[in-house]
Short mmCIF file of C-alpha atoms in Angstrom, two decimals:
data_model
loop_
_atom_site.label_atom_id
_atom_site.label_comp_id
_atom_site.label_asym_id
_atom_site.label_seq_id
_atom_site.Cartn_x
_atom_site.Cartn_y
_atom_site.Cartn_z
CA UNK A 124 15.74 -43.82 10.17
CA UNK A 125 12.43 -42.49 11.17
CA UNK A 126 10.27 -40.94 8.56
CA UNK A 127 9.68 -36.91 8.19
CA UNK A 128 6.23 -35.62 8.34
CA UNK A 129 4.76 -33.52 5.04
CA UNK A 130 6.04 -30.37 6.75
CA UNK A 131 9.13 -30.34 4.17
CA UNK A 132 8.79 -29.37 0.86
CA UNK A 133 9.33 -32.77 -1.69
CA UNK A 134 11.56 -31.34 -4.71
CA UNK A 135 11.76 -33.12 -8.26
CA UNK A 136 15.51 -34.95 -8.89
CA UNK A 137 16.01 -32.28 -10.56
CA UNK A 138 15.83 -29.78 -7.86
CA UNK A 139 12.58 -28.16 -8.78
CA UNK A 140 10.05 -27.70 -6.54
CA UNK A 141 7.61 -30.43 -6.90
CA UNK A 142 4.25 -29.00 -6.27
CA UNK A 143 3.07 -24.98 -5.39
CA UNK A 144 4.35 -22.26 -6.96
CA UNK A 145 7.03 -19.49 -6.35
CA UNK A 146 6.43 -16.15 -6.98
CA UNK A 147 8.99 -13.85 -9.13
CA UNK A 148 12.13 -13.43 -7.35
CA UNK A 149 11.21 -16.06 -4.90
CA UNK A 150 13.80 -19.10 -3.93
CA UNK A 151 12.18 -22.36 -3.09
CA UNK A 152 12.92 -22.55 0.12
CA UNK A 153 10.00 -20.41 0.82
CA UNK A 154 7.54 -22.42 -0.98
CA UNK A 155 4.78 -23.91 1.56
CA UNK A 156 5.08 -27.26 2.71
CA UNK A 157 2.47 -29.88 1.47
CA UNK A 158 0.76 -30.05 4.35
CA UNK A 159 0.16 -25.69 4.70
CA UNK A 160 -0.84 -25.61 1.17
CA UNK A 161 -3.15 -28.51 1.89
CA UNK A 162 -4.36 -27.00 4.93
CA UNK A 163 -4.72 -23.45 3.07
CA UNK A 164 -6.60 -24.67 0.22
CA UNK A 165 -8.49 -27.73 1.13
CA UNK A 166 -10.87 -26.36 3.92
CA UNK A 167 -13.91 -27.15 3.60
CA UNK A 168 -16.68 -30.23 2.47
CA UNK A 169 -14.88 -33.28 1.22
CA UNK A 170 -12.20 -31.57 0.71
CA UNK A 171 -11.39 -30.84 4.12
CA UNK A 172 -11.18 -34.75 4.33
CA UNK A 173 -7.56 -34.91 2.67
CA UNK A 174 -6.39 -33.01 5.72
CA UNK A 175 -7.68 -35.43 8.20
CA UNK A 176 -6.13 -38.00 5.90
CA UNK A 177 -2.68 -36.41 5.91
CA UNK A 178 -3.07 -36.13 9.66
CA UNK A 179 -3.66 -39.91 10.06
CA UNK A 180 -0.67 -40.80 7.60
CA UNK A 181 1.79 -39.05 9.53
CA UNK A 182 0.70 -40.15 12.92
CA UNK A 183 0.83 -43.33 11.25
CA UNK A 184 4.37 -43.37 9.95
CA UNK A 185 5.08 -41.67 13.31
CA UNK A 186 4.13 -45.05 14.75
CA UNK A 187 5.90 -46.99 13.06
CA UNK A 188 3.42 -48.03 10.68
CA UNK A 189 4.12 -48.83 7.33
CA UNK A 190 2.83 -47.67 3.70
CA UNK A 191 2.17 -50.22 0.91
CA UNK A 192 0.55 -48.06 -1.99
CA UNK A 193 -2.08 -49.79 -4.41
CA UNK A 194 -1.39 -48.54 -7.67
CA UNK A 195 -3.96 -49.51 -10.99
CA UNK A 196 -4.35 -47.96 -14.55
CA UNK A 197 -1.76 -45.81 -16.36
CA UNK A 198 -0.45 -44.07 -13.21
CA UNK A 199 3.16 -44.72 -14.52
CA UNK A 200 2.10 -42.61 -18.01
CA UNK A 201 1.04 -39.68 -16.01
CA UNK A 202 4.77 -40.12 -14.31
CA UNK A 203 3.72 -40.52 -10.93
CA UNK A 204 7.33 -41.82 -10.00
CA UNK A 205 8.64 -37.86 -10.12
CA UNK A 206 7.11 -37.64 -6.95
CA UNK A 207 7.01 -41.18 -5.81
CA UNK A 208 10.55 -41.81 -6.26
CA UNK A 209 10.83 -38.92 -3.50
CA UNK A 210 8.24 -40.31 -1.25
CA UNK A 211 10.34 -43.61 -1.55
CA UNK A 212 14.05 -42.13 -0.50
CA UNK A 213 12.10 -40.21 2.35
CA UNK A 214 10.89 -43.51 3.60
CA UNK A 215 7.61 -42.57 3.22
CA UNK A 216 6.23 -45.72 0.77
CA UNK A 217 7.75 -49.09 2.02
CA UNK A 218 6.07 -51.01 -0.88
CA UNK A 219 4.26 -50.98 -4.37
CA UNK A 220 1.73 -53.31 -5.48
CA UNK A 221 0.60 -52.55 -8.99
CA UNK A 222 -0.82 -54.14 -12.19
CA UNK A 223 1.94 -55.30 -14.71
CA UNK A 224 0.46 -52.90 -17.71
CA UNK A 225 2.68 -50.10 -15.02
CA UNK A 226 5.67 -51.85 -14.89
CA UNK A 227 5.16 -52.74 -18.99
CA UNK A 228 4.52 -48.87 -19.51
CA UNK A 229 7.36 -47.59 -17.35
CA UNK A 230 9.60 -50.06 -19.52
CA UNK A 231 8.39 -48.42 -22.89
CA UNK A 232 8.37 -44.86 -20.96
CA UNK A 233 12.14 -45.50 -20.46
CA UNK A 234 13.22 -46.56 -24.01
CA UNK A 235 10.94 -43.81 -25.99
CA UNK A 236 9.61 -41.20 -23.40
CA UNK A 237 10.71 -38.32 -26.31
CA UNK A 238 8.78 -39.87 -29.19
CA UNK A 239 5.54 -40.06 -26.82
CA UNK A 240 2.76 -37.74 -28.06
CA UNK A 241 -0.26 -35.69 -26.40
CA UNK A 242 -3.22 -35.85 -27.81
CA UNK A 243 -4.85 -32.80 -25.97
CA UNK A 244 -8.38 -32.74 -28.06
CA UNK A 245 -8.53 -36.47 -27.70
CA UNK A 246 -12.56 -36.47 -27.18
CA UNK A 247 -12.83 -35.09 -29.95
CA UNK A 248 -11.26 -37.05 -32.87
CA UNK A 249 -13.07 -38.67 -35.68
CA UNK A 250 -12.74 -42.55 -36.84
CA UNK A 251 -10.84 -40.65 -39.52
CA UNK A 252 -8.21 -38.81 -37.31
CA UNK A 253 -8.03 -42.01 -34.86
CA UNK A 254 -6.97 -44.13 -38.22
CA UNK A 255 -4.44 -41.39 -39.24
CA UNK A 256 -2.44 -42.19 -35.91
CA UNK A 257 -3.09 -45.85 -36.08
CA UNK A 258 -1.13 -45.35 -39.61
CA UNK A 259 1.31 -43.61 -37.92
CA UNK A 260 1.84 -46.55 -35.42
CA UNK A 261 0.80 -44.36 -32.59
CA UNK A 262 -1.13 -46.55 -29.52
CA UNK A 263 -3.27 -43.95 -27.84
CA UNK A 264 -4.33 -44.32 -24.25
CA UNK A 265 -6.78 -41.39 -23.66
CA UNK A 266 -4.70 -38.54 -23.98
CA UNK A 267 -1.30 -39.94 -24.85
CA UNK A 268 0.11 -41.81 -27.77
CA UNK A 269 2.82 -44.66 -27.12
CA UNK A 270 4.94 -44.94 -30.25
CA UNK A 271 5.15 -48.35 -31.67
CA UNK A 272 7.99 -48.51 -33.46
CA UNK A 273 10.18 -46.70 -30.47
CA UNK A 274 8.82 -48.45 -27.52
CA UNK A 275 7.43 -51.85 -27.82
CA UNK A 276 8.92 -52.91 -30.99
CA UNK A 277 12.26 -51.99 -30.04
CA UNK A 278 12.45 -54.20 -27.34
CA UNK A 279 9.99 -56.85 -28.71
CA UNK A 280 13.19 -59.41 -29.49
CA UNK A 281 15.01 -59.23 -26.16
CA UNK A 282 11.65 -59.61 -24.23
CA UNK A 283 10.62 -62.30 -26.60
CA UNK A 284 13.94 -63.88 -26.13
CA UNK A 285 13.71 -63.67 -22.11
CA UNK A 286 10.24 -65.37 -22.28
CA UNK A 287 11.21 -68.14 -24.40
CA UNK A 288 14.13 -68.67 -22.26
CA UNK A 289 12.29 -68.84 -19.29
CA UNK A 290 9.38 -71.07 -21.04
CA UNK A 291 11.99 -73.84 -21.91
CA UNK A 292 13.57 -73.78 -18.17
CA UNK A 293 10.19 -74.28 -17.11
CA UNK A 294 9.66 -71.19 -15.30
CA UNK A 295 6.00 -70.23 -13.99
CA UNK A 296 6.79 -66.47 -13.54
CA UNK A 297 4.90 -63.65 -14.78
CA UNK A 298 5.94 -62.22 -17.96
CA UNK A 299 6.67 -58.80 -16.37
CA UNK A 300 8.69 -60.55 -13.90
CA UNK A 301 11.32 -61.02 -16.72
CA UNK A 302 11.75 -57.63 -17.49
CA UNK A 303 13.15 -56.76 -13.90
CA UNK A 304 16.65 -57.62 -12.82
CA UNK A 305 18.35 -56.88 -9.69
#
């Protein structure tokens, strides 16, 4: 199956548009494509550089060529797999090579995404306020607090249990490796 170029618009699982914006009364198949909003909005400077870039990319999977994506730091927190997942099924990414704090994050994501907290004024908070979530058991990265109890203690056994399996067979895996199964 050959790859589509960003002419389409990408919609969320859901059905929801996944970037731009519709005006009232509008349905999304009118929404620009990705690469017309790009090409709209990103004109000049170093800006104008993401356009050349989307150029190249389709013109590469045009080709033939292939798309392994780097991926580092809490990229699976800011849920870039809504539009990832998309890029994925569209044959647009053929691989992922990321760190394992991702795949450890997208594990707690999955068991306690709804007890997850923002922490909008995050710059701002005193020892005081950073000990008050601490109490709490809330592990903030930047702007976002992973809840203890919800995410990595509820699956602190069955991973435990995994590794110590593995340990005693001898294995020389990764940890994260242990949490995947196919």
């Amino acid at each position: 199956m050959k790859p589509r170029p960003f002419t389409e618009p990408i919609h969320h699982p859901s059905g929801k548009p996944a970037c731009g914006s519709l005006r009232v009364g509008e349905s999304p198949e009118n929404m620009p494509s990705i690469s017309s909003f790009i090409k709209h909005h990103y004109r000049h400077f170093n800006a104008a550089a993401l356009v050349d870039a989307a150029n190249a990319y389709n013109k590469l999977l045009a080709s033939g060529g292939k798309n392994v994506r780097d991926h580092r730091g809490a990229m699976s927190t800011a849920e870039l797999g809504l539009s990832l997942a998309e890029m994925i099924r569209q044959e647009k990414v053929h691989g992922i090579c990321c760190t394992g704090a991702n795949l450890e994050e997208d594990v707690f994501n999955l068991v306690a995404h709804d007890f997850y907290e923002r922490v909008p004024h995050y710059r701002d908070l005193t020892p005081a306020d950073e000990a008050k979530l601490l109490n709490r058991h809330m592990n903030r990265v930047t702007d976002t607090c992973i809840p203890e109890m919800e995410a990595m203690r509820r699956i602190e056994n069955e991973v435990l249990k995994e590794w110590v399996r593995a340990d005693q067979a001898g294995s020389d895996s990764f940890p994260m490796s242990l949490c995947i199964r196919y």
